[in-house]
Short mmCIF file of C-alpha atoms and ligand atoms in Angstrom, two decimals:
data_model
loop_
_atom_site.label_atom_id
_atom_site.label_comp_id
_atom_site.label_asym_id
_atom_site.label_seq_id
_atom_site.Cartn_x
_atom_site.Cartn_y
_atom_site.Cartn_z
CA VAL A 236 0.00 0.00 0.00
CA LEU A 237 1.49 3.31 -1.12
CA LYS A 238 1.27 6.56 0.87
CA PRO A 239 -1.67 8.87 0.02
CA LEU A 240 -0.76 11.50 -2.57
CA LYS A 241 -1.82 14.96 -1.47
CA GLY A 242 -3.82 17.16 -3.85
CA SER A 243 -4.45 14.22 -6.20
CA TRP A 244 -7.07 11.64 -6.96
CA ASN A 245 -6.03 8.48 -5.15
CA VAL A 246 -6.98 5.08 -6.57
CA ILE A 247 -7.71 2.37 -4.02
CA ASN A 248 -7.82 -1.18 -5.24
CA CYS A 249 -10.23 -3.22 -3.13
CA PHE A 250 -10.88 -6.88 -3.91
CA ALA A 251 -8.04 -7.55 -6.36
CA ASP A 252 -5.22 -8.14 -3.89
CA ASN A 253 -2.22 -10.31 -4.71
CA THR A 254 -0.64 -9.81 -1.29
CA THR A 255 -3.58 -10.81 0.89
CA SER A 256 -4.30 -13.83 -1.32
CA GLN A 257 -0.83 -15.19 -0.51
CA LYS A 258 -0.91 -14.34 3.19
CA ASN A 259 -4.46 -15.48 3.75
CA PRO A 260 -5.60 -17.92 1.02
CA ASP A 261 -8.82 -18.64 2.91
CA LEU A 262 -10.10 -15.21 1.85
CA VAL A 263 -9.72 -15.90 -1.90
CA ALA A 264 -12.99 -16.06 -3.92
CA THR A 265 -14.04 -19.53 -5.04
CA ARG A 266 -16.29 -21.24 -7.60
CA ARG A 267 -16.92 -24.98 -7.26
CA GLY A 268 -13.47 -25.59 -5.85
CA GLU A 269 -11.71 -23.20 -8.25
CA LYS A 270 -9.78 -20.33 -6.67
CA ALA A 271 -9.77 -16.89 -8.30
CA VAL A 272 -6.00 -16.57 -8.56
CA ARG A 273 -3.47 -15.94 -11.34
CA GLY A 274 -1.99 -18.87 -13.20
CA THR A 275 -5.16 -20.97 -13.47
CA ALA A 276 -7.07 -21.92 -16.63
CA SER A 277 -9.44 -18.96 -16.10
CA ARG A 278 -6.56 -16.54 -16.72
CA PHE A 279 -7.19 -14.08 -13.93
CA LEU A 280 -5.10 -10.92 -14.18
CA TRP A 281 -5.04 -10.57 -10.38
CA ASP A 282 -5.93 -12.66 -7.34
CA TRP A 283 -9.41 -11.87 -6.10
CA ILE A 284 -10.58 -11.70 -2.50
CA CYS A 285 -14.19 -12.63 -1.67
CA PRO A 286 -16.19 -9.38 -1.26
CA SER A 287 -18.29 -10.83 1.58
CA GLN A 288 -15.50 -11.47 4.11
CA PRO A 289 -16.30 -9.03 6.97
CA GLU A 290 -12.70 -8.63 8.18
CA TYR A 291 -11.41 -7.93 4.66
CA ARG A 292 -14.18 -5.39 4.01
CA GLN A 293 -13.16 -3.68 7.24
CA TYR A 294 -9.48 -3.77 6.19
CA CYS A 295 -10.40 -1.98 2.91
CA LYS A 296 -12.49 0.61 4.72
CA ASN A 297 -9.66 1.30 7.19
CA ILE A 298 -7.32 2.06 4.26
CA ILE A 299 -9.97 4.23 2.61
CA ARG A 300 -10.49 6.16 5.85
CA LYS A 301 -6.75 6.73 6.27
CA VAL A 302 -6.41 8.03 2.71
CA ALA A 303 -9.55 10.21 3.05
CA ASP A 304 -8.06 11.84 6.17
CA ASN A 305 -5.37 13.45 3.99
CA ASP A 306 -5.66 16.60 1.94
CA ILE A 307 -6.51 14.76 -1.31
CA ALA A 308 -8.62 15.66 -4.36
CA GLY A 309 -10.73 12.52 -4.10
CA ILE A 310 -10.80 8.74 -4.13
CA ARG A 311 -11.52 6.35 -6.96
CA LEU A 312 -12.31 2.75 -6.01
CA ASP A 313 -11.02 -0.02 -8.25
CA SER A 314 -11.93 -3.74 -8.33
CA VAL A 315 -15.13 -3.49 -6.31
CA CYS A 316 -17.03 -6.47 -7.72
CA PHE A 317 -17.25 -10.24 -7.89
CA THR A 318 -14.56 -11.36 -10.25
CA ARG A 319 -16.84 -13.31 -12.63
CA GLU A 320 -20.09 -15.23 -12.89
CA GLY A 321 -20.43 -18.03 -10.35
CA PHE A 322 -18.06 -16.42 -7.80
CA CYS A 323 -18.15 -16.57 -4.90
CA ASP A 324 -19.46 -19.79 -3.32
CA CYS A 325 -17.25 -19.78 -0.22
CA ARG A 326 -18.78 -20.66 3.14
CA VAL A 327 -19.39 -17.02 4.07
CA CYS A 328 -21.14 -16.25 0.75
CA THR A 329 -23.22 -19.42 0.75
CA GLN A 330 -24.45 -18.73 4.29
CA ALA A 331 -25.16 -15.03 3.63
CA HIS A 332 -27.00 -15.84 0.41
CA GLU A 333 -29.17 -18.44 2.15
CA ASN A 334 -30.00 -16.05 4.99
CA SER A 335 -30.89 -13.22 2.61
CA GLY A 336 -33.82 -14.94 0.88
CA LEU A 337 -32.76 -13.12 -2.32
CA SER A 338 -32.04 -14.57 -5.75
CA TRP A 339 -28.36 -15.25 -6.46
CA ALA A 340 -28.08 -12.23 -8.80
CA ASP A 341 -29.89 -9.87 -6.40
CA TRP A 342 -27.85 -11.05 -3.45
CA ARG A 343 -24.53 -10.56 -5.30
CA ALA A 344 -25.55 -7.04 -6.38
CA SER A 345 -26.57 -6.25 -2.80
CA GLN A 346 -23.16 -7.34 -1.47
CA ILE A 347 -21.37 -4.90 -3.78
CA GLU A 348 -23.91 -2.15 -3.21
CA SER A 349 -23.62 -2.41 0.57
CA PHE A 350 -19.83 -2.11 0.38
CA VAL A 351 -19.99 1.04 -1.77
CA LYS A 352 -22.69 2.45 0.53
CA GLU A 353 -20.44 1.86 3.56
CA VAL A 354 -17.53 3.58 1.78
CA ARG A 355 -19.79 6.54 0.95
CA GLU A 356 -20.32 7.04 4.68
CA ILE A 357 -16.54 7.46 5.00
CA VAL A 358 -16.07 9.53 1.82
CA PRO A 359 -19.06 11.90 1.53
CA GLU A 360 -17.76 13.67 -1.59
CA ASN A 361 -15.42 13.19 -4.55
CA LEU A 362 -15.84 9.42 -4.69
CA GLY A 363 -15.59 7.59 -8.01
CA LEU A 364 -16.01 3.93 -8.91
CA THR A 365 -14.32 1.98 -11.70
CA ILE A 366 -16.70 -0.40 -13.47
CA GLU A 367 -15.82 -3.51 -15.48
CA PRO A 368 -16.15 -2.45 -19.15
CA ASP A 369 -19.18 -4.66 -19.82
CA PRO A 370 -22.35 -2.61 -20.43
CA CYS A 371 -24.59 -5.68 -20.89
CA CYS A 372 -23.94 -8.29 -18.23
CA GLY A 373 -22.27 -6.32 -15.44
CA ARG A 374 -24.96 -7.08 -12.89
CA GLU A 375 -25.19 -10.83 -13.40
CA ARG A 376 -21.46 -11.31 -13.99
CA PHE A 377 -19.79 -8.91 -11.56
CA GLY A 378 -22.61 -7.89 -9.20
CA LEU A 379 -22.44 -4.32 -10.53
CA ASP A 380 -25.89 -2.71 -10.49
CA LEU A 381 -25.28 0.69 -12.08
CA GLU A 382 -28.59 2.18 -11.01
CA ALA A 383 -28.18 1.16 -7.38
CA LEU A 384 -24.51 2.20 -7.25
CA SER A 385 -25.20 5.58 -8.84
CA ARG A 386 -26.70 6.74 -5.54
CA TYR A 387 -23.35 6.46 -3.73
CA VAL A 388 -20.71 7.71 -6.16
CA ASP A 389 -19.98 11.03 -7.86
CA PHE A 390 -18.83 9.44 -11.09
CA PHE A 391 -18.22 6.13 -12.82
CA SER A 392 -14.96 5.37 -14.57
CA ILE A 393 -14.81 2.88 -17.44
CA PRO A 394 -11.42 1.54 -18.51
CA LEU A 395 -11.57 0.82 -22.25
CA TYR A 396 -8.13 -0.79 -22.48
CA MET A 397 -7.46 -2.45 -25.83
CA HIS A 398 -5.42 -2.08 -28.98
CA TYR A 399 -6.55 1.08 -30.72
CA SER A 400 -5.61 0.20 -34.29
CA ILE A 401 -9.41 0.01 -34.70
CA VAL A 402 -11.54 2.26 -32.46
CA TYR A 403 -14.88 0.79 -33.45
CA TRP A 404 -15.28 -0.91 -30.05
CA VAL A 405 -14.41 2.25 -28.16
CA ASP A 406 -17.30 3.98 -29.92
CA ILE A 407 -19.74 1.06 -29.30
CA LEU A 408 -18.88 0.66 -25.61
CA ALA A 409 -18.71 4.38 -24.83
CA TYR A 410 -22.15 4.89 -26.38
CA CYS A 411 -23.64 1.95 -24.43
CA PHE A 412 -22.31 3.22 -21.11
CA ARG A 413 -23.47 6.77 -21.83
CA ARG A 414 -26.99 5.46 -22.39
CA ARG A 415 -26.93 3.55 -19.11
CA ILE A 416 -25.17 6.04 -16.84
CA LYS A 417 -26.73 9.28 -15.63
CA ASN A 418 -23.82 10.20 -13.32
CA PRO A 419 -20.71 11.87 -14.73
CA LEU A 420 -18.94 9.32 -16.91
CA PHE A 421 -15.15 9.07 -17.06
CA ILE A 422 -13.66 6.98 -19.87
CA GLU A 423 -10.09 5.74 -19.50
CA ILE A 424 -7.92 5.21 -22.54
CA TYR A 425 -4.78 3.18 -22.04
CA ALA A 426 -1.40 4.58 -23.03
CA GLY A 427 0.91 2.32 -21.00
CA HIS A 428 2.88 -0.74 -22.07
CA PRO A 429 2.92 -2.27 -24.60
CA GLU A 430 3.32 1.04 -26.37
CA GLN A 431 0.83 1.93 -29.11
CA PRO A 432 1.18 4.53 -31.86
CA THR A 433 0.23 7.96 -30.50
CA ARG A 434 -2.10 8.51 -33.46
CA SER A 435 -4.05 5.38 -32.52
CA ILE A 436 -4.35 6.55 -28.91
CA PHE A 437 -5.62 9.90 -30.14
CA ALA A 438 -8.18 8.17 -32.39
CA ALA A 439 -9.50 6.38 -29.28
CA LEU A 440 -9.81 9.69 -27.40
CA VAL A 441 -11.76 11.16 -30.32
CA ALA A 442 -14.06 8.11 -30.46
CA ALA A 443 -14.85 8.29 -26.72
CA SER A 444 -15.09 12.07 -26.41
CA PRO A 445 -18.75 12.60 -27.51
CA TYR A 446 -19.94 10.30 -24.71
CA ALA A 447 -17.58 11.08 -21.81
CA ASP A 448 -17.72 13.89 -19.28
CA CYS A 449 -14.03 13.34 -18.68
CA LEU A 450 -11.35 11.42 -20.59
CA VAL A 451 -8.53 9.89 -18.57
CA LEU A 452 -5.35 8.98 -20.41
CA SER A 453 -3.64 6.35 -18.26
CA THR A 454 0.11 6.38 -18.70
CA PHE A 455 1.55 5.47 -15.26
CA ASP A 456 4.75 7.48 -15.66
CA GLU A 457 5.67 11.07 -16.31
CA ALA A 458 8.11 10.40 -19.17
CA THR A 459 5.40 8.61 -21.22
CA THR A 460 2.92 11.41 -20.52
CA LYS A 461 5.37 14.04 -21.77
CA LYS A 462 6.27 12.00 -24.84
CA ILE A 463 2.59 11.60 -25.77
CA GLN A 464 1.87 15.29 -25.21
CA ARG A 465 4.83 16.21 -27.40
CA GLU A 466 3.85 13.80 -30.18
CA MET A 467 0.20 14.85 -30.15
CA THR A 468 0.97 18.54 -30.30
CA THR A 469 3.65 18.34 -33.01
CA ASP A 470 1.88 15.93 -35.40
CA ARG A 471 -0.32 18.08 -37.66
CA ARG A 472 -2.22 14.98 -38.83
CA ILE A 473 -3.52 14.63 -35.27
CA TRP A 474 -4.85 18.20 -35.28
CA LYS A 475 -6.50 17.59 -38.66
CA TYR A 476 -7.96 14.29 -37.43
CA ALA A 477 -9.66 16.13 -34.52
CA ASP A 478 -10.72 19.03 -36.73
CA ASP A 479 -12.32 16.74 -39.36
CA ARG A 480 -14.37 15.07 -36.63
CA ASN A 481 -15.39 18.28 -34.82
CA ALA A 482 -13.57 17.16 -31.68
CA HIS A 483 -13.40 20.72 -30.34
CA GLY A 484 -12.75 19.72 -26.72
CA LEU A 485 -9.69 17.73 -27.74
CA LEU A 486 -8.43 20.58 -29.93
CA GLU A 487 -8.62 22.85 -26.89
CA ILE A 488 -6.56 20.34 -24.91
CA LEU A 489 -3.96 20.17 -27.68
CA GLU A 490 -3.74 23.98 -27.62
CA LYS A 491 -3.27 23.93 -23.86
CA TRP A 492 -0.53 21.29 -24.11
CA GLU A 493 1.17 23.23 -26.88
CA GLY A 494 1.31 26.20 -24.53
CA LEU A 495 3.01 24.07 -21.87
CA SER A 496 5.92 23.03 -24.06
ZN1 ZN B 691 -17.24 -15.65 -0.78
#
Protein backbone atom coordinates (compact mmCIF):
# COMPACT_ATOMS: atom_id res chain seq x y z
CA VAL A 1 0.00 0.00 0.00
CA LEU A 2 1.49 3.32 -1.12
CA LYS A 3 1.27 6.56 0.87
CA PRO A 4 -1.67 8.87 0.02
CA LEU A 5 -0.76 11.50 -2.57
CA LYS A 6 -1.82 14.97 -1.47
CA GLY A 7 -3.82 17.16 -3.85
CA SER A 8 -4.44 14.22 -6.20
CA TRP A 9 -7.07 11.64 -6.97
CA ASN A 10 -6.03 8.48 -5.15
CA VAL A 11 -6.97 5.08 -6.57
CA ILE A 12 -7.72 2.37 -4.01
CA ASN A 13 -7.82 -1.18 -5.24
CA CYS A 14 -10.22 -3.22 -3.13
CA PHE A 15 -10.88 -6.88 -3.91
CA ALA A 16 -8.04 -7.55 -6.37
CA ASP A 17 -5.23 -8.14 -3.89
CA ASN A 18 -2.22 -10.31 -4.71
CA THR A 19 -0.64 -9.81 -1.29
CA THR A 20 -3.58 -10.81 0.89
CA SER A 21 -4.30 -13.83 -1.32
CA GLN A 22 -0.83 -15.19 -0.51
CA LYS A 23 -0.91 -14.34 3.19
CA ASN A 24 -4.46 -15.48 3.75
CA PRO A 25 -5.59 -17.91 1.02
CA ASP A 26 -8.82 -18.64 2.91
CA LEU A 27 -10.10 -15.21 1.85
CA VAL A 28 -9.72 -15.90 -1.91
CA ALA A 29 -12.99 -16.05 -3.92
CA THR A 30 -14.04 -19.53 -5.04
CA ARG A 31 -16.29 -21.24 -7.60
CA ARG A 32 -16.92 -24.98 -7.26
CA GLY A 33 -13.48 -25.59 -5.85
CA GLU A 34 -11.71 -23.20 -8.26
CA LYS A 35 -9.78 -20.33 -6.67
CA ALA A 36 -9.77 -16.89 -8.30
CA VAL A 37 -5.99 -16.57 -8.57
CA ARG A 38 -3.47 -15.94 -11.34
CA GLY A 39 -2.00 -18.87 -13.20
CA THR A 40 -5.16 -20.97 -13.47
CA ALA A 41 -7.07 -21.91 -16.63
CA SER A 42 -9.45 -18.97 -16.10
CA ARG A 43 -6.55 -16.54 -16.72
CA PHE A 44 -7.20 -14.07 -13.93
CA LEU A 45 -5.10 -10.92 -14.19
CA TRP A 46 -5.04 -10.57 -10.38
CA ASP A 47 -5.93 -12.66 -7.34
CA TRP A 48 -9.41 -11.87 -6.10
CA ILE A 49 -10.59 -11.70 -2.50
CA CYS A 50 -14.19 -12.62 -1.68
CA PRO A 51 -16.20 -9.38 -1.26
CA SER A 52 -18.29 -10.83 1.58
CA GLN A 53 -15.50 -11.47 4.10
CA PRO A 54 -16.30 -9.04 6.98
CA GLU A 55 -12.70 -8.62 8.18
CA TYR A 56 -11.41 -7.93 4.66
CA ARG A 57 -14.18 -5.39 4.00
CA GLN A 58 -13.16 -3.69 7.24
CA TYR A 59 -9.49 -3.77 6.19
CA CYS A 60 -10.40 -1.97 2.91
CA LYS A 61 -12.48 0.61 4.73
CA ASN A 62 -9.66 1.31 7.18
CA ILE A 63 -7.32 2.06 4.26
CA ILE A 64 -9.97 4.24 2.60
CA ARG A 65 -10.49 6.15 5.85
CA LYS A 66 -6.74 6.73 6.27
CA VAL A 67 -6.42 8.03 2.71
CA ALA A 68 -9.54 10.21 3.04
CA ASP A 69 -8.07 11.85 6.17
CA ASN A 70 -5.37 13.45 3.99
CA ASP A 71 -5.66 16.60 1.94
CA ILE A 72 -6.50 14.76 -1.31
CA ALA A 73 -8.62 15.67 -4.36
CA GLY A 74 -10.73 12.52 -4.09
CA ILE A 75 -10.81 8.74 -4.13
CA ARG A 76 -11.52 6.34 -6.96
CA LEU A 77 -12.30 2.76 -6.00
CA ASP A 78 -11.02 -0.02 -8.25
CA SER A 79 -11.93 -3.74 -8.33
CA VAL A 80 -15.14 -3.48 -6.31
CA CYS A 81 -17.03 -6.47 -7.71
CA PHE A 82 -17.25 -10.24 -7.89
CA THR A 83 -14.56 -11.36 -10.25
CA ARG A 84 -16.84 -13.32 -12.63
CA GLU A 85 -20.09 -15.24 -12.89
CA GLY A 86 -20.43 -18.03 -10.34
CA PHE A 87 -18.06 -16.42 -7.81
CA CYS A 88 -18.16 -16.56 -4.90
CA ASP A 89 -19.45 -19.78 -3.32
CA CYS A 90 -17.25 -19.79 -0.22
CA ARG A 91 -18.78 -20.66 3.13
CA VAL A 92 -19.39 -17.01 4.07
CA CYS A 93 -21.14 -16.24 0.75
CA THR A 94 -23.22 -19.42 0.75
CA GLN A 95 -24.45 -18.73 4.29
CA ALA A 96 -25.15 -15.03 3.63
CA HIS A 97 -27.00 -15.84 0.41
CA GLU A 98 -29.17 -18.44 2.15
CA ASN A 99 -30.00 -16.05 4.99
CA SER A 100 -30.89 -13.22 2.60
CA GLY A 101 -33.82 -14.94 0.87
CA LEU A 102 -32.76 -13.11 -2.32
CA SER A 103 -32.04 -14.57 -5.75
CA TRP A 104 -28.36 -15.25 -6.47
CA ALA A 105 -28.09 -12.23 -8.80
CA ASP A 106 -29.89 -9.87 -6.40
CA TRP A 107 -27.85 -11.04 -3.45
CA ARG A 108 -24.53 -10.56 -5.29
CA ALA A 109 -25.55 -7.04 -6.38
CA SER A 110 -26.57 -6.25 -2.79
CA GLN A 111 -23.15 -7.34 -1.47
CA ILE A 112 -21.37 -4.90 -3.78
CA GLU A 113 -23.92 -2.16 -3.21
CA SER A 114 -23.62 -2.41 0.58
CA PHE A 115 -19.83 -2.11 0.38
CA VAL A 116 -19.99 1.04 -1.76
CA LYS A 117 -22.69 2.45 0.53
CA GLU A 118 -20.44 1.86 3.56
CA VAL A 119 -17.53 3.58 1.78
CA ARG A 120 -19.79 6.54 0.95
CA GLU A 121 -20.32 7.05 4.67
CA ILE A 122 -16.54 7.46 5.00
CA VAL A 123 -16.07 9.53 1.82
CA PRO A 124 -19.06 11.90 1.53
CA GLU A 125 -17.76 13.67 -1.59
CA ASN A 126 -15.42 13.19 -4.55
CA LEU A 127 -15.84 9.42 -4.69
CA GLY A 128 -15.59 7.59 -8.00
CA LEU A 129 -16.00 3.93 -8.91
CA THR A 130 -14.33 1.98 -11.70
CA ILE A 131 -16.70 -0.40 -13.47
CA GLU A 132 -15.81 -3.51 -15.48
CA PRO A 133 -16.15 -2.45 -19.15
CA ASP A 134 -19.18 -4.66 -19.82
CA PRO A 135 -22.35 -2.61 -20.43
CA CYS A 136 -24.59 -5.68 -20.89
CA CYS A 137 -23.94 -8.29 -18.23
CA GLY A 138 -22.27 -6.32 -15.44
CA ARG A 139 -24.96 -7.08 -12.89
CA GLU A 140 -25.18 -10.84 -13.40
CA ARG A 141 -21.46 -11.31 -13.99
CA PHE A 142 -19.79 -8.91 -11.56
CA GLY A 143 -22.61 -7.89 -9.20
CA LEU A 144 -22.44 -4.32 -10.53
CA ASP A 145 -25.88 -2.71 -10.49
CA LEU A 146 -25.28 0.69 -12.08
CA GLU A 147 -28.60 2.18 -11.02
CA ALA A 148 -28.18 1.16 -7.38
CA LEU A 149 -24.51 2.19 -7.24
CA SER A 150 -25.20 5.58 -8.84
CA ARG A 151 -26.70 6.74 -5.53
CA TYR A 152 -23.36 6.46 -3.73
CA VAL A 153 -20.71 7.71 -6.16
CA ASP A 154 -19.98 11.02 -7.86
CA PHE A 155 -18.83 9.44 -11.09
CA PHE A 156 -18.22 6.13 -12.82
CA SER A 157 -14.96 5.37 -14.58
CA ILE A 158 -14.81 2.88 -17.44
CA PRO A 159 -11.42 1.54 -18.51
CA LEU A 160 -11.57 0.82 -22.25
CA TYR A 161 -8.13 -0.79 -22.48
CA MET A 162 -7.46 -2.44 -25.83
CA HIS A 163 -5.42 -2.08 -28.98
CA TYR A 164 -6.55 1.08 -30.72
CA SER A 165 -5.60 0.20 -34.29
CA ILE A 166 -9.41 0.01 -34.70
CA VAL A 167 -11.53 2.26 -32.46
CA TYR A 168 -14.89 0.79 -33.45
CA TRP A 169 -15.28 -0.91 -30.05
CA VAL A 170 -14.41 2.25 -28.16
CA ASP A 171 -17.30 3.98 -29.92
CA ILE A 172 -19.73 1.07 -29.30
CA LEU A 173 -18.88 0.66 -25.61
CA ALA A 174 -18.70 4.38 -24.83
CA TYR A 175 -22.14 4.89 -26.37
CA CYS A 176 -23.64 1.95 -24.42
CA PHE A 177 -22.31 3.22 -21.11
CA ARG A 178 -23.47 6.77 -21.83
CA ARG A 179 -26.99 5.46 -22.40
CA ARG A 180 -26.93 3.55 -19.12
CA ILE A 181 -25.16 6.03 -16.83
CA LYS A 182 -26.73 9.28 -15.63
CA ASN A 183 -23.81 10.19 -13.32
CA PRO A 184 -20.72 11.87 -14.73
CA LEU A 185 -18.94 9.32 -16.91
CA PHE A 186 -15.15 9.07 -17.06
CA ILE A 187 -13.66 6.98 -19.87
CA GLU A 188 -10.09 5.75 -19.50
CA ILE A 189 -7.92 5.22 -22.54
CA TYR A 190 -4.78 3.18 -22.03
CA ALA A 191 -1.40 4.58 -23.03
CA GLY A 192 0.91 2.32 -21.00
CA HIS A 193 2.87 -0.74 -22.07
CA PRO A 194 2.92 -2.27 -24.61
CA GLU A 195 3.32 1.03 -26.38
CA GLN A 196 0.83 1.94 -29.11
CA PRO A 197 1.18 4.53 -31.87
CA THR A 198 0.23 7.96 -30.50
CA ARG A 199 -2.10 8.51 -33.46
CA SER A 200 -4.05 5.37 -32.52
CA ILE A 201 -4.35 6.55 -28.91
CA PHE A 202 -5.62 9.90 -30.15
CA ALA A 203 -8.19 8.17 -32.39
CA ALA A 204 -9.49 6.38 -29.28
CA LEU A 205 -9.81 9.69 -27.41
CA VAL A 206 -11.77 11.16 -30.32
CA ALA A 207 -14.06 8.10 -30.46
CA ALA A 208 -14.85 8.29 -26.72
CA SER A 209 -15.09 12.07 -26.41
CA PRO A 210 -18.75 12.60 -27.50
CA TYR A 211 -19.94 10.30 -24.71
CA ALA A 212 -17.58 11.08 -21.81
CA ASP A 213 -17.72 13.90 -19.28
CA CYS A 214 -14.02 13.34 -18.68
CA LEU A 215 -11.35 11.42 -20.59
CA VAL A 216 -8.53 9.89 -18.58
CA LEU A 217 -5.36 8.98 -20.41
CA SER A 218 -3.64 6.35 -18.25
CA THR A 219 0.12 6.38 -18.70
CA PHE A 220 1.55 5.47 -15.26
CA ASP A 221 4.76 7.48 -15.66
CA GLU A 222 5.67 11.07 -16.31
CA ALA A 223 8.11 10.40 -19.17
CA THR A 224 5.41 8.61 -21.22
CA THR A 225 2.92 11.41 -20.52
CA LYS A 226 5.37 14.04 -21.76
CA LYS A 227 6.27 12.00 -24.84
CA ILE A 228 2.59 11.60 -25.77
CA GLN A 229 1.87 15.29 -25.21
CA ARG A 230 4.82 16.21 -27.40
CA GLU A 231 3.85 13.80 -30.17
CA MET A 232 0.21 14.85 -30.15
CA THR A 233 0.97 18.54 -30.30
CA THR A 234 3.65 18.34 -33.01
CA ASP A 235 1.89 15.93 -35.40
CA ARG A 236 -0.32 18.08 -37.66
CA ARG A 237 -2.22 14.98 -38.83
CA ILE A 238 -3.52 14.63 -35.27
CA TRP A 239 -4.85 18.20 -35.28
CA LYS A 240 -6.50 17.58 -38.65
CA TYR A 241 -7.97 14.28 -37.43
CA ALA A 242 -9.65 16.13 -34.53
CA ASP A 243 -10.73 19.02 -36.72
CA ASP A 244 -12.32 16.74 -39.36
CA ARG A 245 -14.37 15.07 -36.63
CA ASN A 246 -15.39 18.27 -34.82
CA ALA A 247 -13.57 17.16 -31.68
CA HIS A 248 -13.40 20.72 -30.34
CA GLY A 249 -12.75 19.72 -26.72
CA LEU A 250 -9.69 17.73 -27.74
CA LEU A 251 -8.43 20.57 -29.94
CA GLU A 252 -8.62 22.85 -26.88
CA ILE A 253 -6.56 20.34 -24.90
CA LEU A 254 -3.96 20.17 -27.68
CA GLU A 255 -3.74 23.98 -27.62
CA LYS A 256 -3.27 23.94 -23.86
CA TRP A 257 -0.53 21.29 -24.12
CA GLU A 258 1.17 23.23 -26.88
CA GLY A 259 1.30 26.21 -24.53
CA LEU A 260 3.01 24.07 -21.87
CA SER A 261 5.92 23.02 -24.06
ZN1 LIG B 1 -17.23 -15.65 -0.78
